Amino acid sequence: MPELEPWLERLRRELRGATARTDESSPRSHGTSGARGASGSRAAREAIDGHVPAHSPLSPVRAFASLSPLVQPLVRYEALDPWDQDTASLPRPLAAYRRAMRSFARAHLAPAALEADAEPHGPAAQTVLRAAARAGLLSDLLPRPLGAGSPRLFQYPLQMQAAIKTEELAAVDGGLMLLLCASGLGVAPLLLSGDLGLVRRYLVPAFAQSLGGEPHVFAYAITEPAAGSDVEEGHGASTYTPGTVATPTENGFRLDGRKIFISGGDIARQVVVFAGLRGEGMESFTAFLVHANDPGYSVVRTELKMGMRASSAAELSFDGVRVPRERVVGKLRGGWALNRATLNMSRLPVAAMGVGFARAATELATEFACRTRLGARLLVDYQDVQLTLARMRAETQAARAMVWHAAMRPQALQREASAAKAHCTDAAIAVTTQAMDLLADHAALHRERVEKIYRDARLTQIFEGTNEINRLAMIEDEQRGLLDTIDRLREEPER
């Protein structure tokens, strides 16, 4: 009857809305639907809507098998999990390290992630830190017996090892990842100084303490209240007067000043502090190793951050801290070189953080699409959702390729490290935004983790030099080529 049509249409809309909601009380098997078998379990799906099954003669996997054995090695491949395929492409020591980092992250970071985010200084984060110390994650920048690293790993660049580690940890939790990895930033200037005495006196005993289950954390202190990214590139540094000052004394130096946003500064036992010599500019930048129990050193406060909350950002005060000469890291006035060399290496692990966040967001979005229904179909069966997931996968894959290419060089090139840092962390935000769009209202829920990934990823666009500073660092590194281009074009006739 015509008069019933509006009522029936309203009923249809309400029914469609009801079936679109995810049944959280009875989770479904991912990627399955259809009639139930005699046992009550759902029959296995053979294909996603819009695609042929693997046994179809039109499936590339099956079609390649029909080609001549002579050419099959060129085109045929096993449809493996992408993570496994990427891992298999690595040299064996790096592949084993990647598997170990993923296993540790799943076993220790995953159960503590949400609690450590909600209660940054609570017991969950400290439990993970102690487990990481015993497992060697705080001491793997030196090979055994000096540290915890496998000697076989050290035939590959340190920045590649760090990139693998940070991606695997970030893919599970960003805050706990930074809690464990920030110490490596404090260790890097000691290694890059080339001073074996510093390594023997300070790093080796610290690493032994960590392996014994007593975390010995290092921190890297450069940022000041009046200077952040602008002291991470030459032009900004040329106009800045250091706020933290080292005054020569009879037996060493006296440090005065403040540092802010220092990752792990509140729990660090030793801090590499960059300071200018009194009366001089940034060209006098020098690195000093400060102990947490040195008189005059104090932790003023820690910040409540947007993301990566399990790792603190501390403000440090230096009020007449006495540092003996043997704790100068590298050369006097050699701090600027140490700082820039450290950043060139550390920006690649930060880029890898972005890869880890993009990967995590992609995995969560995929799981959501494979269990959530719109009408009678899973979200993943809609072509628009498939296109979104494909874009997320492509952006993550491209970012990882960029990091691994740059990180496998013997030296970290500034233009590549800065490009990777800026591009991959921007990609992380783009991919996570797509995941949030796909999850809709669910994306705002803390338990779904996607909003947390967004908060964590946002920080990677800021620290280790903002992405704008990193883009300028690319131009700085290519300045010679740009000047040559200007000279060449000046000599050519005008068009």
Short mmCIF file of C-alpha atoms in Angstrom, two decimals:
data_model
loop_
_atom_site.label_atom_id
_atom_site.label_comp_id
_atom_site.label_asym_id
_atom_site.label_seq_id
_atom_site.Cartn_x
_atom_site.Cartn_y
_atom_site.Cartn_z
CA MET A 1 0.00 0.00 0.00
CA PRO A 2 1.35 3.45 -0.93
CA GLU A 3 0.73 4.94 2.51
CA LEU A 4 3.03 2.32 4.07
CA GLU A 5 6.03 3.08 1.86
CA PRO A 6 7.51 5.92 4.01
CA TRP A 7 7.25 3.73 7.11
CA LEU A 8 8.88 0.77 5.35
CA GLU A 9 11.72 2.94 4.03
CA ARG A 10 12.38 4.25 7.55
CA LEU A 11 12.43 0.69 8.86
CA ARG A 12 14.94 -0.32 6.16
CA ARG A 13 17.24 2.58 7.11
CA GLU A 14 17.15 1.64 10.78
CA LEU A 15 17.96 -1.96 9.97
CA ARG A 16 20.88 -0.91 7.79
CA GLY A 17 22.20 1.30 10.59
CA ALA A 18 21.95 -1.55 13.08
CA THR A 19 23.94 -3.93 10.89
CA ALA A 20 26.63 -1.29 10.29
CA ARG A 21 27.61 -1.28 13.97
CA THR A 22 30.38 -3.58 15.08
CA ASP A 23 29.31 -6.34 17.44
CA GLU A 24 32.02 -5.87 20.06
CA SER A 25 30.58 -8.53 22.33
CA SER A 26 31.32 -11.34 19.84
CA PRO A 27 34.45 -10.63 17.78
CA ARG A 28 34.47 -12.18 14.33
CA SER A 29 37.29 -13.96 12.59
CA HIS A 30 39.15 -11.46 10.44
CA GLY A 31 38.33 -11.60 6.76
CA THR A 32 35.58 -14.22 7.01
CA SER A 33 31.85 -14.20 6.32
CA GLY A 34 29.18 -16.37 4.78
CA ALA A 35 27.20 -19.38 5.89
CA ARG A 36 28.14 -21.27 9.00
CA GLY A 37 29.15 -24.91 8.72
CA ALA A 38 27.75 -27.80 10.74
CA SER A 39 30.14 -27.01 13.61
CA GLY A 40 28.83 -23.45 13.87
CA SER A 41 32.06 -21.80 12.63
CA ARG A 42 32.03 -19.55 9.60
CA ALA A 43 33.15 -21.02 6.29
CA ALA A 44 36.54 -19.76 5.13
CA ARG A 45 36.47 -16.95 2.60
CA GLU A 46 38.16 -17.58 -0.72
CA ALA A 47 38.34 -13.99 -1.93
CA ILE A 48 37.67 -10.37 -1.03
CA ASP A 49 34.75 -8.88 -2.94
CA GLY A 50 35.91 -7.57 -6.31
CA HIS A 51 38.83 -10.02 -6.60
CA VAL A 52 39.21 -13.55 -7.94
CA PRO A 53 40.30 -16.35 -5.55
CA ALA A 54 43.86 -17.66 -5.62
CA HIS A 55 42.82 -20.90 -7.38
CA SER A 56 41.20 -19.04 -10.28
CA PRO A 57 43.01 -19.32 -13.63
CA LEU A 58 42.84 -15.50 -13.73
CA SER A 59 44.78 -15.15 -10.49
CA PRO A 60 48.37 -13.96 -11.16
CA VAL A 61 49.70 -16.39 -8.56
CA ARG A 62 48.25 -19.34 -10.46
CA ALA A 63 48.90 -17.89 -13.89
CA PHE A 64 52.63 -17.46 -13.21
CA ALA A 65 52.87 -21.14 -12.32
CA SER A 66 51.89 -22.03 -15.89
CA LEU A 67 54.83 -20.18 -17.44
CA SER A 68 57.98 -21.87 -18.65
CA PRO A 69 60.26 -23.07 -15.83
CA LEU A 70 62.98 -21.03 -17.56
CA VAL A 71 61.24 -17.72 -16.74
CA GLN A 72 59.45 -18.62 -13.53
CA PRO A 73 62.37 -17.42 -11.35
CA LEU A 74 61.84 -13.96 -12.88
CA VAL A 75 58.13 -13.63 -12.12
CA ARG A 76 56.87 -16.26 -9.70
CA TYR A 77 56.83 -15.61 -5.96
CA GLU A 78 55.17 -16.87 -2.81
CA ALA A 79 52.37 -14.69 -1.45
CA LEU A 80 54.01 -14.22 1.95
CA ASP A 81 53.27 -11.73 4.69
CA PRO A 82 54.90 -8.37 3.72
CA TRP A 83 56.78 -8.16 7.04
CA ASP A 84 58.28 -11.59 6.43
CA GLN A 85 59.21 -10.69 2.85
CA ASP A 86 60.92 -7.46 3.95
CA THR A 87 62.75 -9.28 6.73
CA ALA A 88 63.93 -11.98 4.33
CA SER A 89 65.48 -9.29 2.13
CA LEU A 90 67.82 -8.21 4.95
CA PRO A 91 71.21 -9.75 5.65
CA ARG A 92 70.84 -12.57 8.16
CA PRO A 93 72.17 -10.70 11.23
CA LEU A 94 69.84 -7.76 10.61
CA ALA A 95 66.91 -10.08 9.92
CA ALA A 96 67.51 -11.91 13.21
CA TYR A 97 67.75 -8.57 15.02
CA ARG A 98 64.46 -7.43 13.50
CA ARG A 99 62.73 -10.61 14.65
CA ALA A 100 64.18 -10.21 18.14
CA MET A 101 62.99 -6.60 18.40
CA ARG A 102 59.48 -7.52 17.27
CA SER A 103 59.32 -10.37 19.77
CA PHE A 104 60.46 -8.13 22.62
CA ALA A 105 57.97 -5.42 21.67
CA ARG A 106 55.06 -7.84 21.54
CA ALA A 107 56.01 -9.50 24.82
CA HIS A 108 56.81 -6.41 26.89
CA LEU A 109 55.55 -3.20 25.25
CA ALA A 110 52.14 -4.33 24.05
CA PRO A 111 50.71 -5.29 27.48
CA ALA A 112 51.91 -2.04 29.08
CA ALA A 113 51.23 0.45 26.28
CA LEU A 114 47.89 1.96 27.26
CA GLU A 115 48.65 1.99 30.99
CA ALA A 116 52.02 3.70 30.42
CA ASP A 117 50.30 6.35 28.30
CA ALA A 118 47.61 7.01 30.91
CA GLU A 119 50.08 6.95 33.82
CA PRO A 120 53.42 8.09 32.36
CA HIS A 121 55.49 7.75 35.53
CA GLY A 122 53.74 4.66 36.83
CA PRO A 123 55.04 1.14 37.39
CA ALA A 124 54.23 -0.19 33.90
CA ALA A 125 56.89 1.93 32.19
CA GLN A 126 59.51 1.11 34.81
CA THR A 127 58.83 -2.60 34.44
CA VAL A 128 59.39 -2.37 30.69
CA LEU A 129 62.58 -0.33 31.23
CA ARG A 130 64.04 -2.98 33.55
CA ALA A 131 63.13 -5.76 31.12
CA ALA A 132 64.78 -3.85 28.27
CA ALA A 133 67.92 -3.32 30.34
CA ARG A 134 68.24 -7.04 31.08
CA ALA A 135 67.56 -7.89 27.42
CA GLY A 136 70.37 -5.59 26.26
CA LEU A 137 68.29 -2.90 24.57
CA LEU A 138 70.07 -0.16 26.57
CA SER A 139 73.54 -1.47 25.80
CA ASP A 140 73.45 -2.73 22.21
CA LEU A 141 75.47 0.13 20.71
CA LEU A 142 78.67 -1.76 21.54
CA PRO A 143 79.36 -5.42 20.67
CA ARG A 144 79.86 -8.11 23.26
CA PRO A 145 81.75 -8.22 25.62
CA LEU A 146 81.81 -4.41 25.85
CA GLY A 147 78.04 -4.19 25.39
CA ALA A 148 75.13 -6.41 24.44
CA GLY A 149 75.23 -6.19 20.65
CA SER A 150 75.93 -9.22 18.48
CA PRO A 151 79.39 -8.77 16.91
CA ARG A 152 77.91 -9.84 13.55
CA LEU A 153 75.62 -6.80 13.58
CA PHE A 154 78.53 -4.38 13.60
CA GLN A 155 79.46 -5.10 10.00
CA TYR A 156 76.43 -2.90 9.22
CA PRO A 157 75.96 0.81 10.03
CA LEU A 158 74.78 1.76 13.52
CA GLN A 159 72.00 3.87 12.03
CA MET A 160 70.58 0.81 10.26
CA GLN A 161 70.51 -1.16 13.49
CA ALA A 162 68.82 1.76 15.23
CA ALA A 163 66.27 2.17 12.42
CA ILE A 164 65.23 -1.49 12.65
CA LYS A 165 64.94 -1.26 16.43
CA THR A 166 62.88 1.94 16.50
CA GLU A 167 60.44 0.80 13.81
CA GLU A 168 59.69 -2.47 15.60
CA LEU A 169 59.20 -0.81 18.97
CA ALA A 170 57.23 2.14 17.57
CA ALA A 171 54.90 -0.22 15.73
CA VAL A 172 53.78 -1.48 19.16
CA ASP A 173 54.04 1.70 21.27
CA GLY A 174 55.62 5.08 20.69
CA GLY A 175 56.05 6.24 24.28
CA LEU A 176 57.76 3.09 25.51
CA MET A 177 59.85 3.04 22.33
CA LEU A 178 61.22 6.51 23.14
CA LEU A 179 61.76 5.56 26.78
CA LEU A 180 64.06 2.77 25.60
CA CYS A 181 65.70 4.44 22.60
CA ALA A 182 66.39 8.00 23.83
CA SER A 183 69.33 6.72 25.86
CA GLY A 184 71.06 5.83 22.61
CA LEU A 185 71.00 9.50 21.64
CA GLY A 186 72.95 10.30 24.80
CA VAL A 187 75.42 7.50 24.07
CA ALA A 188 76.08 8.59 20.47
CA PRO A 189 78.36 11.61 21.20
CA LEU A 190 80.55 9.44 23.44
CA LEU A 191 80.99 6.95 20.60
CA LEU A 192 81.47 9.61 17.93
CA SER A 193 84.09 11.39 20.04
CA GLY A 194 86.48 8.55 19.26
CA ASP A 195 87.76 8.78 22.85
CA LEU A 196 88.31 5.16 23.89
CA GLY A 197 89.05 6.33 27.43
CA LEU A 198 85.53 7.77 27.76
CA VAL A 199 84.08 4.55 26.39
CA ARG A 200 86.08 2.44 28.83
CA ARG A 201 85.43 4.64 31.88
CA TYR A 202 81.75 5.40 31.38
CA LEU A 203 80.00 3.36 28.71
CA VAL A 204 81.29 -0.11 29.51
CA PRO A 205 80.41 0.05 33.25
CA ALA A 206 77.02 1.62 32.45
CA PHE A 207 76.19 -1.11 29.97
CA ALA A 208 77.19 -3.76 32.50
CA GLN A 209 74.82 -2.21 35.06
CA SER A 210 71.97 -2.29 32.57
CA LEU A 211 72.59 -5.90 31.64
CA GLY A 212 72.44 -6.69 35.35
CA GLY A 213 68.88 -5.36 35.44
CA GLU A 214 69.67 -1.90 36.80
CA PRO A 215 68.82 0.56 33.97
CA HIS A 216 71.61 3.06 33.34
CA VAL A 217 70.11 5.74 31.10
CA PHE A 218 71.96 8.48 29.21
CA ALA A 219 70.41 11.72 27.94
CA TYR A 220 71.27 14.29 25.27
CA ALA A 221 70.83 17.94 26.27
CA ILE A 222 70.88 20.57 23.55
CA THR A 223 67.54 22.43 23.52
CA GLU A 224 67.35 25.65 25.56
CA PRO A 225 64.44 27.94 26.49
CA ALA A 226 65.46 30.43 23.80
CA ALA A 227 66.69 27.98 21.16
CA GLY A 228 65.39 24.74 19.70
CA SER A 229 65.66 23.78 16.06
CA ASP A 230 67.46 27.01 15.18
CA VAL A 231 70.62 25.70 16.84
CA GLU A 232 70.43 22.55 14.73
CA GLU A 233 71.41 24.28 11.49
CA GLY A 234 74.33 26.57 10.72
CA HIS A 235 72.58 29.83 9.86
CA GLY A 236 70.46 29.82 13.00
CA ALA A 237 73.47 28.96 15.11
CA SER A 238 75.50 31.81 13.60
CA THR A 239 73.17 34.37 15.20
CA TYR A 240 72.58 32.63 18.54
CA THR A 241 74.43 33.16 21.81
CA PRO A 242 74.44 29.96 23.90
CA GLY A 243 72.33 30.16 27.03
CA THR A 244 74.13 27.34 28.80
CA VAL A 245 77.68 28.51 29.44
CA ALA A 246 80.89 26.75 30.45
CA THR A 247 83.37 28.85 32.42
CA PRO A 248 86.96 27.53 32.63
CA THR A 249 88.20 26.77 36.16
CA GLU A 250 91.46 25.49 37.54
CA ASN A 251 90.51 21.83 37.18
CA GLY A 252 87.87 21.94 34.47
CA PHE A 253 84.68 23.91 33.81
CA ARG A 254 81.67 25.32 35.63
CA LEU A 255 78.34 24.91 33.86
CA ASP A 256 75.46 27.35 34.29
CA GLY A 257 72.16 27.43 32.41
CA ARG A 258 69.07 25.40 31.58
CA LYS A 259 68.02 22.78 29.07
CA ILE A 260 64.42 21.88 28.23
CA PHE A 261 62.46 19.03 26.60
CA ILE A 262 65.24 16.54 27.37
CA SER A 263 63.99 13.00 26.69
CA GLY A 264 64.64 10.80 29.71
CA GLY A 265 66.33 13.65 31.53
CA ASP A 266 64.56 12.86 34.80
CA ILE A 267 65.84 9.26 34.95
CA ALA A 268 69.24 9.71 33.27
CA ARG A 269 72.30 8.95 35.35
CA GLN A 270 74.56 10.76 32.91
CA VAL A 271 73.76 13.60 30.51
CA VAL A 272 75.79 14.87 27.56
CA VAL A 273 75.33 18.65 27.86
CA PHE A 274 76.21 21.03 25.04
CA ALA A 275 77.37 24.48 26.17
CA GLY A 276 79.19 27.47 24.77
CA LEU A 277 82.38 28.77 26.32
CA ARG A 278 81.89 31.98 28.26
CA GLY A 279 82.10 35.06 26.05
CA GLU A 280 82.00 33.04 22.82
CA GLY A 281 79.33 32.03 20.32
CA MET A 282 78.12 28.72 18.94
CA GLU A 283 81.49 28.06 17.32
CA SER A 284 82.70 27.31 20.88
CA PHE A 285 80.01 24.67 21.46
CA THR A 286 81.50 21.90 23.61
CA ALA A 287 80.00 18.66 24.93
CA PHE A 288 80.36 17.81 28.63
CA LEU A 289 79.42 14.60 30.45
CA VAL A 290 77.45 15.52 33.57
CA HIS A 291 76.55 13.02 36.29
CA ALA A 292 73.11 13.19 37.85
CA ASN A 293 74.69 13.36 41.31
CA ASP A 294 76.97 16.28 40.48
CA PRO A 295 76.32 19.20 42.89
CA GLY A 296 74.34 21.97 41.19
CA TYR A 297 72.54 19.64 38.78
CA SER A 298 68.78 19.28 39.21
CA VAL A 299 65.66 18.17 37.37
CA VAL A 300 63.27 21.13 37.54
CA ARG A 301 60.18 19.42 36.16
CA THR A 302 58.82 17.06 33.53
CA GLU A 303 56.20 18.06 30.97
CA LEU A 304 52.76 16.56 30.39
CA LYS A 305 53.08 15.98 26.65
CA MET A 306 50.62 15.42 23.85
CA GLY A 307 52.15 12.08 22.92
CA MET A 308 54.90 9.58 23.77
CA ARG A 309 53.94 10.12 27.39
CA ALA A 310 55.75 7.07 28.74
CA SER A 311 59.01 8.91 27.98
CA SER A 312 59.49 12.11 29.94
CA ALA A 313 60.56 15.50 28.62
CA ALA A 314 62.50 17.14 31.43
CA GLU A 315 63.79 20.60 32.20
CA LEU A 316 67.33 20.47 33.62
CA SER A 317 69.12 23.15 35.63
CA PHE A 318 72.88 23.63 35.89
CA ASP A 319 73.83 25.91 38.76
CA GLY A 320 77.60 25.98 39.03
CA VAL A 321 78.03 22.31 38.08
CA ARG A 322 81.73 21.42 38.20
CA VAL A 323 82.89 19.19 35.34
CA PRO A 324 86.50 17.93 35.31
CA ARG A 325 88.49 18.14 32.09
CA GLU A 326 88.43 14.39 31.59
CA ARG A 327 84.66 14.64 31.12
CA VAL A 328 84.89 16.90 28.08
CA VAL A 329 83.40 14.79 25.28
CA GLY A 330 85.61 15.09 22.21
CA LYS A 331 87.56 18.28 21.74
CA LEU A 332 87.12 21.67 23.29
CA ARG A 333 84.99 23.66 20.80
CA GLY A 334 84.24 20.38 19.04
CA GLY A 335 80.62 20.16 20.18
CA TRP A 336 79.09 21.55 17.01
CA ALA A 337 80.65 18.77 14.92
CA LEU A 338 79.53 16.13 17.44
CA ASN A 339 76.02 17.58 17.52
CA ARG A 340 75.57 17.62 13.75
CA ALA A 341 77.11 14.16 13.30
CA THR A 342 74.80 12.78 16.00
CA LEU A 343 71.74 14.36 14.38
CA ASN A 344 72.62 13.00 10.94
CA MET A 345 72.64 9.51 12.43
CA SER A 346 69.66 9.92 14.77
CA ARG A 347 67.31 11.40 12.20
CA LEU A 348 67.17 8.05 10.42
CA PRO A 349 65.82 6.21 13.49
CA VAL A 350 63.29 9.04 13.90
CA ALA A 351 62.23 8.47 10.29
CA ALA A 352 61.89 4.79 11.18
CA MET A 353 59.61 5.78 14.07
CA GLY A 354 57.35 7.30 11.43
CA VAL A 355 57.42 4.04 9.50
CA GLY A 356 56.48 2.13 12.65
CA PHE A 357 53.56 4.45 13.38
CA ALA A 358 52.29 4.25 9.80
CA ARG A 359 52.55 0.48 9.92
CA ALA A 360 50.68 0.27 13.22
CA ALA A 361 47.90 2.54 11.95
CA THR A 362 47.62 0.46 8.77
CA GLU A 363 47.39 -2.78 10.74
CA LEU A 364 44.70 -1.42 13.06
CA ALA A 365 42.69 -0.01 10.14
CA THR A 366 42.96 -3.35 8.34
CA GLU A 367 41.71 -5.27 11.37
CA PHE A 368 38.81 -2.84 11.78
CA ALA A 369 37.85 -3.18 8.11
CA CYS A 370 38.00 -6.98 8.38
CA ARG A 371 35.66 -7.24 11.37
CA THR A 372 33.24 -4.34 10.92
CA ARG A 373 30.13 -4.61 8.75
CA LEU A 374 28.25 -2.02 6.78
CA GLY A 375 24.94 -3.55 5.83
CA ALA A 376 25.53 -7.18 4.94
CA ARG A 377 29.16 -6.72 3.92
CA LEU A 378 32.46 -6.29 5.71
CA LEU A 379 34.06 -2.89 5.20
CA VAL A 380 37.00 -4.52 3.45
CA ASP A 381 34.64 -5.74 0.72
CA TYR A 382 33.95 -2.17 -0.38
CA GLN A 383 36.25 -0.96 -3.11
CA ASP A 384 36.66 2.51 -1.59
CA VAL A 385 37.96 0.95 1.64
CA GLN A 386 40.32 -1.28 -0.35
CA LEU A 387 41.73 1.79 -2.09
CA THR A 388 42.31 3.50 1.25
CA LEU A 389 44.10 0.47 2.69
CA ALA A 390 46.21 0.21 -0.47
CA ARG A 391 47.26 3.87 -0.18
CA MET A 392 48.23 3.36 3.45
CA ARG A 393 50.28 0.29 2.58
CA ALA A 394 52.02 2.02 -0.32
CA GLU A 395 52.97 5.07 1.75
CA THR A 396 54.33 2.89 4.55
CA GLN A 397 56.28 0.70 2.14
CA ALA A 398 57.79 3.71 0.36
CA ALA A 399 58.79 5.30 3.67
CA ARG A 400 60.55 2.14 4.82
CA ALA A 401 62.43 1.85 1.54
CA MET A 402 63.61 5.44 1.94
CA VAL A 403 64.90 4.77 5.45
CA TRP A 404 66.63 1.49 4.67
CA HIS A 405 68.31 2.93 1.57
CA ALA A 406 69.78 5.87 3.50
CA ALA A 407 70.58 3.91 6.66
CA MET A 408 72.64 1.26 4.86
CA ARG A 409 75.21 3.80 3.72
CA PRO A 410 78.47 3.67 5.72
CA GLN A 411 78.02 7.36 6.53
CA ALA A 412 74.70 9.01 7.22
CA LEU A 413 74.34 11.68 4.53
CA GLN A 414 72.72 14.84 5.85
CA ARG A 415 70.51 15.40 2.81
CA GLU A 416 69.19 11.81 2.92
CA ALA A 417 68.76 11.62 6.68
CA SER A 418 66.91 14.93 6.80
CA ALA A 419 64.77 14.03 3.79
CA ALA A 420 63.83 10.70 5.35
CA LYS A 421 63.04 12.28 8.71
CA ALA A 422 60.75 14.92 7.22
CA HIS A 423 59.07 12.69 4.64
CA CYS A 424 58.50 9.60 6.79
CA THR A 425 57.13 11.47 9.79
CA ASP A 426 54.77 13.43 7.53
CA ALA A 427 53.74 10.12 5.97
CA ALA A 428 53.01 8.74 9.44
CA ILE A 429 50.56 11.57 10.12
CA ALA A 430 48.94 11.15 6.69
CA VAL A 431 48.52 7.39 7.11
CA THR A 432 47.24 7.70 10.68
CA THR A 433 44.73 10.33 9.57
CA GLN A 434 43.40 7.92 6.96
CA ALA A 435 43.11 5.25 9.65
CA MET A 436 41.16 7.64 11.88
CA ASP A 437 38.84 8.47 9.00
CA LEU A 438 38.20 4.79 8.41
CA LEU A 439 37.51 4.02 12.07
CA ALA A 440 35.27 7.09 12.39
CA ASP A 441 33.93 7.41 15.97
CA HIS A 442 35.98 4.41 17.10
CA ALA A 443 39.18 6.33 16.27
CA ALA A 444 38.69 8.66 19.23
CA LEU A 445 38.66 5.79 21.74
CA HIS A 446 41.85 5.30 23.74
CA ARG A 447 41.48 1.52 23.68
CA GLU A 448 41.54 1.47 19.86
CA ARG A 449 45.07 2.98 19.96
CA VAL A 450 44.72 4.96 16.73
CA GLU A 451 44.32 8.34 18.45
CA LYS A 452 47.40 7.51 20.52
CA ILE A 453 49.41 6.69 17.41
CA TYR A 454 48.41 10.08 15.99
CA ARG A 455 49.54 11.86 19.17
CA ASP A 456 52.81 9.94 19.22
CA ALA A 457 53.51 10.49 15.52
CA ARG A 458 52.91 14.23 15.79
CA LEU A 459 55.96 14.59 18.02
CA THR A 460 58.25 13.09 15.38
CA GLN A 461 57.55 16.08 13.15
CA ILE A 462 58.97 18.33 15.86
CA PHE A 463 61.93 16.75 17.64
CA GLU A 464 65.34 16.04 16.08
CA GLY A 465 64.79 19.34 14.30
CA THR A 466 61.37 20.32 13.02
CA ASN A 467 60.57 19.04 9.56
CA GLU A 468 61.02 22.58 8.22
CA ILE A 469 64.55 22.69 9.65
CA ASN A 470 65.25 19.27 8.14
CA ARG A 471 64.17 20.49 4.71
CA LEU A 472 66.53 23.45 5.09
CA ALA A 473 69.26 20.98 6.11
CA MET A 474 68.76 19.27 2.75
CA ILE A 475 69.38 22.56 0.96
CA GLU A 476 72.37 23.26 3.23
CA ASP A 477 73.92 19.94 2.25
CA GLU A 478 73.31 20.57 -1.46
CA GLN A 479 74.43 24.18 -1.38
CA ARG A 480 77.55 23.55 -3.47
CA GLY A 481 75.51 22.07 -6.29
CA LEU A 482 73.01 24.93 -6.17
CA LEU A 483 75.82 27.51 -6.35
CA ASP A 484 77.35 25.66 -9.28
CA THR A 485 73.96 25.78 -11.01
CA ILE A 486 73.75 29.52 -10.43
CA ASP A 487 77.24 30.02 -11.88
CA ARG A 488 76.50 27.83 -14.89
CA LEU A 489 73.25 29.60 -15.69
CA ARG A 490 74.92 33.00 -15.27
CA GLU A 491 77.36 32.10 -18.03
CA GLU A 492 74.67 30.90 -20.39
CA PRO A 493 72.93 33.41 -22.67
CA GLU A 494 69.51 34.56 -21.53
CA ARG A 495 66.61 32.74 -23.15
#
